[in-house]
CSV table of C-alpha atoms and ligand atoms in Angstrom, one decimal:
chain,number,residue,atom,x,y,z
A,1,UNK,CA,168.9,178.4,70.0
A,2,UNK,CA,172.1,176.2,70.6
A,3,UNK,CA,172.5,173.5,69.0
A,4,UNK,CA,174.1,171.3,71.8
A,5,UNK,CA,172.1,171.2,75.3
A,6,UNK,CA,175.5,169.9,77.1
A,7,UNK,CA,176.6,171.9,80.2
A,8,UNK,CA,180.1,171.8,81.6
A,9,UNK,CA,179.6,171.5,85.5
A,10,UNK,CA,182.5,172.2,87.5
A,11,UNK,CA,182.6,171.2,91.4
A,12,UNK,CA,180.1,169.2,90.2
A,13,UNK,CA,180.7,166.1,92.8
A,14,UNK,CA,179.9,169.2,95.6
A,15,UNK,CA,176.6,170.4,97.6
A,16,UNK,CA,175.5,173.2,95.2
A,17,UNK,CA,177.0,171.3,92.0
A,18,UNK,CA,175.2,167.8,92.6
A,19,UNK,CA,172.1,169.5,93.2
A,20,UNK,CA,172.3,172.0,90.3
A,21,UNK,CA,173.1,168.9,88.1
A,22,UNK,CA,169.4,166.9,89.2
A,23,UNK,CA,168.1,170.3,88.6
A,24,UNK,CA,169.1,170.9,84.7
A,25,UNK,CA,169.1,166.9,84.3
A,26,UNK,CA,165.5,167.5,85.2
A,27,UNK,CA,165.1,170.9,82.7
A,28,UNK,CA,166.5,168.3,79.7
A,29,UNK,CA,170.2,169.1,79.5
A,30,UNK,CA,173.4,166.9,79.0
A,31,UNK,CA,176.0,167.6,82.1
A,32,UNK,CA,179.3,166.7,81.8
A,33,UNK,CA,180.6,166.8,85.3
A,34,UNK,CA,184.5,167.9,86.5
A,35,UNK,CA,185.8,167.0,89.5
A,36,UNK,CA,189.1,166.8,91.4
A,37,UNK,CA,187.3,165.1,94.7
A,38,UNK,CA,189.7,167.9,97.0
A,39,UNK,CA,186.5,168.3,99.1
A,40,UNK,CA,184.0,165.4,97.9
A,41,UNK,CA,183.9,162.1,97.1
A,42,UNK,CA,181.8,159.8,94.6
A,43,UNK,CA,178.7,160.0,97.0
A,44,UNK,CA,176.8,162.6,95.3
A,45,UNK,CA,177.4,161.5,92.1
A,46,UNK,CA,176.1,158.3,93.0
A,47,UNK,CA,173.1,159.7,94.5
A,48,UNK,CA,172.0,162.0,90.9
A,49,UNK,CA,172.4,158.7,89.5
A,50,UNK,CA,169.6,157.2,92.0
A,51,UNK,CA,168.0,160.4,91.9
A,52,UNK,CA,167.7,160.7,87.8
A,53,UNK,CA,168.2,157.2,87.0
A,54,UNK,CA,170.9,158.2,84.7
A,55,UNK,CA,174.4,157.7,84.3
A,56,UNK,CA,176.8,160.8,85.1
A,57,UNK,CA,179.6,161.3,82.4
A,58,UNK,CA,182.0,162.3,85.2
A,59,UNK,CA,185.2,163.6,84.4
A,60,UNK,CA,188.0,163.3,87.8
A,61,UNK,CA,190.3,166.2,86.8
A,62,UNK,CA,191.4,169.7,88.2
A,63,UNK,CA,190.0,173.0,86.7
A,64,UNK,CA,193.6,174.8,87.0
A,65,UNK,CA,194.6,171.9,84.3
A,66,UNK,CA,194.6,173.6,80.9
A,67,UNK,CA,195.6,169.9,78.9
A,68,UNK,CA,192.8,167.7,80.8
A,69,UNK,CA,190.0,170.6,80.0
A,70,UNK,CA,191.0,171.5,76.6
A,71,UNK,CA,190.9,167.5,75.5
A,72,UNK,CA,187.3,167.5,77.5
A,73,UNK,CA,186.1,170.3,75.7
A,74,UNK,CA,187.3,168.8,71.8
A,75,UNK,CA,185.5,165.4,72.4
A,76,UNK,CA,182.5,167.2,74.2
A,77,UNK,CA,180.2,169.5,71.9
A,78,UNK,CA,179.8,172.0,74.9
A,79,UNK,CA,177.0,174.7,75.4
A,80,UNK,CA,177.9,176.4,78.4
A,81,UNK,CA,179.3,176.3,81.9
A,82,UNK,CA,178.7,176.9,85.0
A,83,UNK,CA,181.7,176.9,87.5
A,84,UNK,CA,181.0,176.1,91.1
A,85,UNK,CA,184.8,174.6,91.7
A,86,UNK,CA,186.4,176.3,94.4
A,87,UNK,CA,187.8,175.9,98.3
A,88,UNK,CA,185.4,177.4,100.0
A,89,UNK,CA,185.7,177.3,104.0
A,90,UNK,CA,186.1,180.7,105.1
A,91,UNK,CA,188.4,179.6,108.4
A,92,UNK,CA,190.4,178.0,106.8
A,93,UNK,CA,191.4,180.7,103.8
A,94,UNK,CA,192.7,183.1,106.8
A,95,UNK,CA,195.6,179.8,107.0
A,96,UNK,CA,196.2,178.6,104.2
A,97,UNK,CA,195.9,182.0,101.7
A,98,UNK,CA,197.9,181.1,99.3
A,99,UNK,CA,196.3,178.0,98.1
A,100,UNK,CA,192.7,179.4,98.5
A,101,UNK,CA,193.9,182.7,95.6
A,102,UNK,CA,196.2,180.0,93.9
A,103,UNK,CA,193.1,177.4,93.4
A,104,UNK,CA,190.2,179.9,93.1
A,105,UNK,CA,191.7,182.7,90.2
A,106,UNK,CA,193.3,180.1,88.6
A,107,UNK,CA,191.0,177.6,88.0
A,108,UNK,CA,188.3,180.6,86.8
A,109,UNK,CA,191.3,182.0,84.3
A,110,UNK,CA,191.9,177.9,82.9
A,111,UNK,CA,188.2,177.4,82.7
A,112,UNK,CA,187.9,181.2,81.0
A,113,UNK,CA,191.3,180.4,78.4
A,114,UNK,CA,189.6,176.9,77.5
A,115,UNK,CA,186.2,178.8,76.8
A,116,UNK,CA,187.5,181.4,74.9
A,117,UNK,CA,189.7,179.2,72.5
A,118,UNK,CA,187.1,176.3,72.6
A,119,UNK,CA,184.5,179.6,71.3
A,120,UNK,CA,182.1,178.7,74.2
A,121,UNK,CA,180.7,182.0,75.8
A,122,UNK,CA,178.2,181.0,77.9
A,123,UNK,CA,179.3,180.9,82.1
A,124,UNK,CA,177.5,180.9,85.1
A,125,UNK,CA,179.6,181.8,88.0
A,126,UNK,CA,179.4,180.8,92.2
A,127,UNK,CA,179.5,183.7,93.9
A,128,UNK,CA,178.6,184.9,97.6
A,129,UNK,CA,176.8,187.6,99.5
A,130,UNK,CA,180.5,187.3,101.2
A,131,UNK,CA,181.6,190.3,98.6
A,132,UNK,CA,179.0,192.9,100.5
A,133,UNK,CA,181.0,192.4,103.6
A,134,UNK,CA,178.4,194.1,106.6
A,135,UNK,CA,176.5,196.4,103.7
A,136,UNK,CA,174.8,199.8,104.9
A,137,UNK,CA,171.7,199.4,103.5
A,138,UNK,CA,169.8,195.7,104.3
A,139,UNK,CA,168.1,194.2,102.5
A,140,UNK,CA,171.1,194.3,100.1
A,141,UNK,CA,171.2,195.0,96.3
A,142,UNK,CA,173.4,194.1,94.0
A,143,UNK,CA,174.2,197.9,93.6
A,144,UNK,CA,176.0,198.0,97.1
A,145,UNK,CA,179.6,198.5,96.6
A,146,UNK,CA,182.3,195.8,98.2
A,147,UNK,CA,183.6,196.1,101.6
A,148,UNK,CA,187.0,194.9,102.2
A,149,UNK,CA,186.8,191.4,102.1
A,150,UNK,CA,186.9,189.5,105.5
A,151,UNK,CA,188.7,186.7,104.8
A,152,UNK,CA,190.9,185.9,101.9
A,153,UNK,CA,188.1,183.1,100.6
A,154,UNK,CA,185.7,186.4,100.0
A,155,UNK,CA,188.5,188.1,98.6
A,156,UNK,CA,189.0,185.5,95.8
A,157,UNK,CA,184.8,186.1,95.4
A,158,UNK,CA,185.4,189.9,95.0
A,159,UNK,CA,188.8,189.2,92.3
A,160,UNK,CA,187.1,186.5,90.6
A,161,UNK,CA,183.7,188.5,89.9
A,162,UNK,CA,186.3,191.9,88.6
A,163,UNK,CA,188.2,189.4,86.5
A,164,UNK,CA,184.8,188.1,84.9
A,165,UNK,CA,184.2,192.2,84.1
A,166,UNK,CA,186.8,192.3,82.2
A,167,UNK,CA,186.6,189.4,80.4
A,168,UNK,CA,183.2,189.6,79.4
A,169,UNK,CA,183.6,192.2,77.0
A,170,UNK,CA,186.1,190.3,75.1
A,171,UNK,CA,182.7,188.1,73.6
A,172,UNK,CA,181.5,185.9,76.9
A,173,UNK,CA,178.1,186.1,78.2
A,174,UNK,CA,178.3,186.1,82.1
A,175,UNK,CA,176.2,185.4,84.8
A,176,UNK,CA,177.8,185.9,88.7
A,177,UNK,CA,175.0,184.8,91.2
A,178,UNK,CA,175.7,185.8,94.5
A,179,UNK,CA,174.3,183.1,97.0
A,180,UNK,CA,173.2,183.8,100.5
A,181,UNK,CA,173.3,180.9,103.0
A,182,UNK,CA,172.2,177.7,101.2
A,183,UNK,CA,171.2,175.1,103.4
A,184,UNK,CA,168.7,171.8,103.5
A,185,UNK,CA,169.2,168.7,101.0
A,186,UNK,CA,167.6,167.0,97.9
A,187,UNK,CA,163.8,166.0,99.1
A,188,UNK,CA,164.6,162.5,98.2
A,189,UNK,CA,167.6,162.6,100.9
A,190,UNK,CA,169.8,160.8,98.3
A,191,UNK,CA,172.1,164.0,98.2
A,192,UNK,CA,173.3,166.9,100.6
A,193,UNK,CA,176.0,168.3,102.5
A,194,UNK,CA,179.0,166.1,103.4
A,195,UNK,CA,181.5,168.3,105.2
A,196,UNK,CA,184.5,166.9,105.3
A,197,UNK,CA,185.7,167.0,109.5
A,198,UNK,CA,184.0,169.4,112.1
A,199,UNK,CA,181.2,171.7,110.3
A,200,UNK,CA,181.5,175.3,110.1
A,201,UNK,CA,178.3,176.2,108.6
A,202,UNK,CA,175.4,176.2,110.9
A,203,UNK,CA,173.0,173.9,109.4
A,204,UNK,CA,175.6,170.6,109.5
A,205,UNK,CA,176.4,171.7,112.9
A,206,UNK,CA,172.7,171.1,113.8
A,207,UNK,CA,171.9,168.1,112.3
A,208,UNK,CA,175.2,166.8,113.4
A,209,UNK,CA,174.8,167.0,117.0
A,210,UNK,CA,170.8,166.2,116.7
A,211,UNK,CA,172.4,162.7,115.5
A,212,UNK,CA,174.5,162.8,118.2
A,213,UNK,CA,178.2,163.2,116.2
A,214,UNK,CA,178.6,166.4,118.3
A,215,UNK,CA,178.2,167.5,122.1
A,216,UNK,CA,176.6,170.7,121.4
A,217,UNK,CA,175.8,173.4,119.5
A,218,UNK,CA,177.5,176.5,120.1
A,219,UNK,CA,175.2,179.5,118.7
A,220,UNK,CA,177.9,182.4,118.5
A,221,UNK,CA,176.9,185.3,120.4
A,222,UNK,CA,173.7,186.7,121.0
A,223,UNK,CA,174.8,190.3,122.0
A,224,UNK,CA,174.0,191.7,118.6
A,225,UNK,CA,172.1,194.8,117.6
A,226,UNK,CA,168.7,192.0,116.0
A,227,UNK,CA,165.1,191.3,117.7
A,228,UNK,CA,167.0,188.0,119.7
A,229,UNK,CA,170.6,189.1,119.7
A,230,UNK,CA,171.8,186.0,117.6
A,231,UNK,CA,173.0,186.9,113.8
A,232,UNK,CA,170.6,187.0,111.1
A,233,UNK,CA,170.9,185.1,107.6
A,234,UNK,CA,168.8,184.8,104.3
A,235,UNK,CA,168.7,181.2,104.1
A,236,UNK,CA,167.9,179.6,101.1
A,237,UNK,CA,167.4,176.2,100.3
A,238,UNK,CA,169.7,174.7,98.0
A,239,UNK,CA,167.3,173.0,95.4
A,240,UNK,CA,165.5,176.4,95.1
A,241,UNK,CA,169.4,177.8,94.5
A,242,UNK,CA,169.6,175.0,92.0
A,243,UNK,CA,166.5,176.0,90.2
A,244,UNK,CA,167.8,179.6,90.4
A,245,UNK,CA,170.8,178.2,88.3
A,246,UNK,CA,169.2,176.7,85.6
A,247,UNK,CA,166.9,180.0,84.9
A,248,UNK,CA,169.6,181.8,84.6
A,249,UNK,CA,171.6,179.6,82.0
A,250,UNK,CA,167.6,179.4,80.2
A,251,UNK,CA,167.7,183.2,80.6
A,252,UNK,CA,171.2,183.5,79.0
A,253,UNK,CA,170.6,181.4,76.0
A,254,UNK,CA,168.0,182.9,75.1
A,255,UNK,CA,169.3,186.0,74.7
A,256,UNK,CA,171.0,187.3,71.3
A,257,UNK,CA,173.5,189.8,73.5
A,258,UNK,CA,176.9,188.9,72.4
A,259,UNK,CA,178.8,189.9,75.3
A,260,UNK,CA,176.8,190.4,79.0
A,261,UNK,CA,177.8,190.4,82.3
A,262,UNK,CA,175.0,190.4,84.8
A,263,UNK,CA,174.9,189.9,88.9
A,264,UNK,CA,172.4,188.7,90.5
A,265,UNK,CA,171.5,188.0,94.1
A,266,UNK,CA,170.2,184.3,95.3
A,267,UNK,CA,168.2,185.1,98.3
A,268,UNK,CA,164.7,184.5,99.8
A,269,UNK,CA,164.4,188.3,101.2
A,270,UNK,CA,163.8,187.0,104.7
A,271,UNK,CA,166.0,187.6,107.8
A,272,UNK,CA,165.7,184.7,109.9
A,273,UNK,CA,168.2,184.6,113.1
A,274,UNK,CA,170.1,181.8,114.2
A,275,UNK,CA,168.2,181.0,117.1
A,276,UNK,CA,164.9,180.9,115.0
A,277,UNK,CA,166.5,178.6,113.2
A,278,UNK,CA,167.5,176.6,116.0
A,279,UNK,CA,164.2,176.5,117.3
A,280,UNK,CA,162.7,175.6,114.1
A,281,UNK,CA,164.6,172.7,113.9
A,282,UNK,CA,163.6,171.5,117.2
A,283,UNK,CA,159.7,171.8,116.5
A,284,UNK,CA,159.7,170.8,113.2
A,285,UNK,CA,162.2,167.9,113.7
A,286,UNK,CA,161.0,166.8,117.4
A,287,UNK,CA,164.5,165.9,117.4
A,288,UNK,CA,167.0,167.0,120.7
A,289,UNK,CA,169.0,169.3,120.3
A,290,UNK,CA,171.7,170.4,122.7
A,291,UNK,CA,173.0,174.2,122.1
A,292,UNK,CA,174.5,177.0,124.7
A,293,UNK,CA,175.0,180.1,124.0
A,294,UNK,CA,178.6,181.4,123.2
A,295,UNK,CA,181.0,184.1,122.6
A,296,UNK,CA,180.7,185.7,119.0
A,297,UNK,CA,182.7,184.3,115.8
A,298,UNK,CA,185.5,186.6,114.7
A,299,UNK,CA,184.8,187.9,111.1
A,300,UNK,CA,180.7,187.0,111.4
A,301,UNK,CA,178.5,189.6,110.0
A,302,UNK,CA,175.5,190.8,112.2
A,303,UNK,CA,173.2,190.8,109.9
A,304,UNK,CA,172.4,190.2,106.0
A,305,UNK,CA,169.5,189.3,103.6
A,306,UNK,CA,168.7,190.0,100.1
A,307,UNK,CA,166.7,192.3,97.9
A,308,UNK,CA,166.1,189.6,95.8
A,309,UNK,CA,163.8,192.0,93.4
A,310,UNK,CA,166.5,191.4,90.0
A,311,UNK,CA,166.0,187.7,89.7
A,312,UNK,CA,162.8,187.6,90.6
A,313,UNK,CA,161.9,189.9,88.1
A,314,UNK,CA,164.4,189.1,85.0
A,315,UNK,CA,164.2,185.4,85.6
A,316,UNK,CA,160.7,185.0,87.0
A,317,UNK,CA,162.4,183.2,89.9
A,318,UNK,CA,161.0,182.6,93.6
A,319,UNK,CA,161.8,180.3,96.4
A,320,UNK,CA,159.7,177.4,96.6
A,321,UNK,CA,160.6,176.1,99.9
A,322,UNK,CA,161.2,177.7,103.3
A,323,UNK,CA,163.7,177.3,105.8
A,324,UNK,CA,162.0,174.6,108.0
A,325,UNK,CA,161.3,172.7,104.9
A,326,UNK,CA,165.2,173.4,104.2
A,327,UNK,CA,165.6,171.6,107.5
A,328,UNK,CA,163.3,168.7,107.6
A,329,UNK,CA,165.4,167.6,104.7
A,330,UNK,CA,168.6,168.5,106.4
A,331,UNK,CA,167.6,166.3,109.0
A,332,UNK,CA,166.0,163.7,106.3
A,333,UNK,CA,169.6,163.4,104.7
A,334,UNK,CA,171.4,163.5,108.1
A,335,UNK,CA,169.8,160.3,109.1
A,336,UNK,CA,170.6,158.5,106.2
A,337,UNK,CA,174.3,159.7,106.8
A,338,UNK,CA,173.7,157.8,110.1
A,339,UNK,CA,172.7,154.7,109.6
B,401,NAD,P1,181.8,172.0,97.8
B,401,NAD,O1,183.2,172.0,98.4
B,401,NAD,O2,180.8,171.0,98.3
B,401,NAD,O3,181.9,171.9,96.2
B,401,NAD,C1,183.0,172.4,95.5
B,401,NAD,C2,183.5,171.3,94.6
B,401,NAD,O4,184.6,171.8,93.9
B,401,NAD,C3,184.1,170.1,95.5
B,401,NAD,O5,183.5,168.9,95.1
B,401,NAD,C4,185.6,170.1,95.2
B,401,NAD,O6,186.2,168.9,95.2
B,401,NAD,C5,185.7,170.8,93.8
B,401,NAD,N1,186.9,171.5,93.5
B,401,NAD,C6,187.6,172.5,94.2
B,401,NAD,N2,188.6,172.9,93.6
B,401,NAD,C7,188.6,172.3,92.4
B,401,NAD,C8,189.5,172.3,91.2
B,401,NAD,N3,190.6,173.1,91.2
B,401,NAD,N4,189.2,171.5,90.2
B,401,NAD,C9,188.1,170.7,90.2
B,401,NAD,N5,187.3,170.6,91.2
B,401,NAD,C10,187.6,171.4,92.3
B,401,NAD,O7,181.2,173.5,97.9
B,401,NAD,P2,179.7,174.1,97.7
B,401,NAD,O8,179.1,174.5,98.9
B,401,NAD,O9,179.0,173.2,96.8
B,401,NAD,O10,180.1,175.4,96.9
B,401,NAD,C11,180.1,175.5,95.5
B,401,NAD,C12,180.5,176.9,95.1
B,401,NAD,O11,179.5,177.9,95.7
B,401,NAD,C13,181.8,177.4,95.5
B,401,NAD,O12,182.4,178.2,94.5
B,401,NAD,C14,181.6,178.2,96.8
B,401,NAD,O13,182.6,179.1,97.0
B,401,NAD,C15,180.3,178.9,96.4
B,401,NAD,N6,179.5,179.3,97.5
B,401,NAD,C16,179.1,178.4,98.5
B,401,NAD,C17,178.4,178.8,99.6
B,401,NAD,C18,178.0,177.9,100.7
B,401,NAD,O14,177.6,178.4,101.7
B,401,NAD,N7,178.0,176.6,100.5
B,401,NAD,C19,178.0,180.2,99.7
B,401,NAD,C20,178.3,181.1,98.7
B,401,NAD,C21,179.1,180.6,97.6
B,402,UFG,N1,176.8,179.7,113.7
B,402,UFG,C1,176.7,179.4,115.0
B,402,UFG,N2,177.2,178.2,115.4
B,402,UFG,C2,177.8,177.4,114.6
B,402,UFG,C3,177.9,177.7,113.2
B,402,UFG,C4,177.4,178.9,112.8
B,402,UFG,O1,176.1,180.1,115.8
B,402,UFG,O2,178.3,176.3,115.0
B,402,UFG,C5,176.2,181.0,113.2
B,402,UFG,C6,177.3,182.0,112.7
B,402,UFG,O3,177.8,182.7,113.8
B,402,UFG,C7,176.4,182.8,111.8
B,402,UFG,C8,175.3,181.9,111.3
B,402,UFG,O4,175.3,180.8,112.2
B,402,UFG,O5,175.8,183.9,112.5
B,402,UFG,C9,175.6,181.3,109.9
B,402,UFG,O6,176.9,180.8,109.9
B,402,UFG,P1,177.5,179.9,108.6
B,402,UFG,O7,178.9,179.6,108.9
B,402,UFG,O8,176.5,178.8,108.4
B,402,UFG,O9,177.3,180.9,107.4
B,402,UFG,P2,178.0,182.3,107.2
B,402,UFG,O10,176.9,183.3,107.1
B,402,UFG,O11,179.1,182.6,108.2
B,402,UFG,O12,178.8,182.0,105.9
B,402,UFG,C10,178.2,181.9,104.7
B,402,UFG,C11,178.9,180.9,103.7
B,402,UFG,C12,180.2,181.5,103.3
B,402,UFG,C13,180.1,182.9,102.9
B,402,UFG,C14,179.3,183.7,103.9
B,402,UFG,C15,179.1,185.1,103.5
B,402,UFG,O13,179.1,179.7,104.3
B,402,UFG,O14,180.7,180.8,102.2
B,402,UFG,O15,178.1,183.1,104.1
B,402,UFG,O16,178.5,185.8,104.6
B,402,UFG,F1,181.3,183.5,102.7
């Protein structure tokens, strides 16, 4: 057993981050928080601290610099880490490539070079069902190989998990979980998803123009090979992916492997289309929401959901919440955005 409880969270002022922080506040950890605020503000951390009545040791600083992390890790007796900093908006990788390799392999390799010399071996890792591209065989397992990566965002996923195989063996124990589409918000509606600017994931999009920010929804095509045409998603809901995180780090440190690497998918197992989800929203919300029907995305994937057997076997994890519960909270969190 580890002597220190404290977890390093990077990305931790994000969506997944805050709520993975409530979630191993809540399991009896210390979380010391990094941050460089490129695609968040103080928001969420304010709302953990309403959420767990507890003050945040918050740390503003970039994961790519070695100095800042090195000093954080020498005053900080650290147990483990789990490393959810990254740009993540797909769109926007395809323009600006560059910065999306530049920030994603180098701040795993800094956080990685700290660990090793800081002799802390325990890292949980964000990954993304983005690395199975469109696999053959649905639901997925985490035995289906990569397809080329769509975008250069899911090509920093696909380097970033073959750099953590290789590095694992040098003495780190290694957890990459591969999310599917998490969505909803913190029951409490004190923290959720804050894009920054228009949304490109579905479930902002919805809530948005339900609160009237946007004209209309847009669903993107439904000319595809499903029962209603539209594209189907495993969508989980983010607390549930939260909870997910903190069995695996319980899971990790209670193992005496010295050096592991281990994948494992984050999913519910259920397709659900986008217009299901749609119309979920609308009769469990009661809320209006305008939405047309329109050409399909470039670079969307028809259809994808987990085999979720792995975790829910090795970690005795399961989903405690559905998708329309996922969305009532959306919604919950939306309308405090709008008042
Ligand atoms: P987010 O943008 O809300 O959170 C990421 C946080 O990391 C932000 O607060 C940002 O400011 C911070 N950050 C980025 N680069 C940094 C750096 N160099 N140093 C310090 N902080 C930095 O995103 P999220 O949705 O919470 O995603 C968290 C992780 O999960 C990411 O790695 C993302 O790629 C992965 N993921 C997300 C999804 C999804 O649909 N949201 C799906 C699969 C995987
Ligand atoms: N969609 C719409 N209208 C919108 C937004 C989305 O119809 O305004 C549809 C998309 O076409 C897609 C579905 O809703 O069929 C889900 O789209 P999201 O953008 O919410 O999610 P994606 O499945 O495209 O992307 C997610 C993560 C990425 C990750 C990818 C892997 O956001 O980080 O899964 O498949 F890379």
């Amino acid at each position: 057993m580890h002597a220190s409880k404290k977890i390093v969270v990077t990305g931790g002022a994000g969506y997944i981050g805050a709520h993975t922080v409530v979630e191993l506040m809540n399991a009896g950890y210390e979380v010391v928080v990094i941050d460089n605020l490129v695609n968040s503000d103080m928001t969420l951390i304010t709302g953990i601290e309403k959420i767990t009545g507890k003050k945040i040791n918050f740390h503003k600083g970039d994961c790519r610099d070695k100095t800042f992390l090195t000093n954080l890790f020498r005053t900080e007796s650290i147990a483990g880490v789990m490393h959810f900093a990254a740009l993540k908006a797909v769109g926007e990788s395809v323009q600006k490539p560059l910065e999306y390799h530049e920030n994603n392999i180098s701040s795993l390799i800094t956080v990685l070079q700290v660990m090793r010399e800081q002799k802390v071996k325990d890292f949980i890792f964000s990954s993304s069902c983005t690395v199975y591209g469109q696999p053959d065989n649905i639901p997925v397992d985490e035995h289906a190989p990569f397809k080329k990566a769509e975008s250069p965002y899911g090509l920093t996923k696909q380097i970033c998990e073959q750099i953590l195989e290789d590095v694992y063996k040098t003495g780190f124990r290694i957890i990459s979980l591969r999310y599917f589409n998490p969505i909803g918000a913190h029951p409490s509606a004190l923290i959720g998803e804050m894009p920054i600017g228009t949304p490109n994931n579905l479930v902002p999009y919805i809530t948005q123009t339900a609160a009237g920010w946007r004209d209309k929804l847009i669903v993107f095509g439904n000319d595809y090979n499903t029962p209603d045409g539209s594209c189907v998603r495993d969508f989980i809901h983010v607390v549930d992916l939260a909870e997910a995180h903190v069995k695996a780090l319980a899971w990790l440190q209670a193992t005496k492997t010295t050096a592991l690497y281990e994948v494992f998918n984050v999913g519910t197992g259920n397709g659900v289309s986008v217009l299901q989800l749609v119309n979920a929203f609308i009769r469990k919300t009661g809320a209006k929401l305008p939405f047309r029907i329109g050409p399909r995305r470039p670079g969307d994937v028809e259809k994808v959901y987990a085999n979720p057997e792995k975790i829910n076997r090795m970690m005795n994890w399961k989903p405690r919440y559905t998708p329309e519960d996922a969305l009532v909270h959306a919604w919950a969190w939306q309308q405090k955005l709008s008042r």
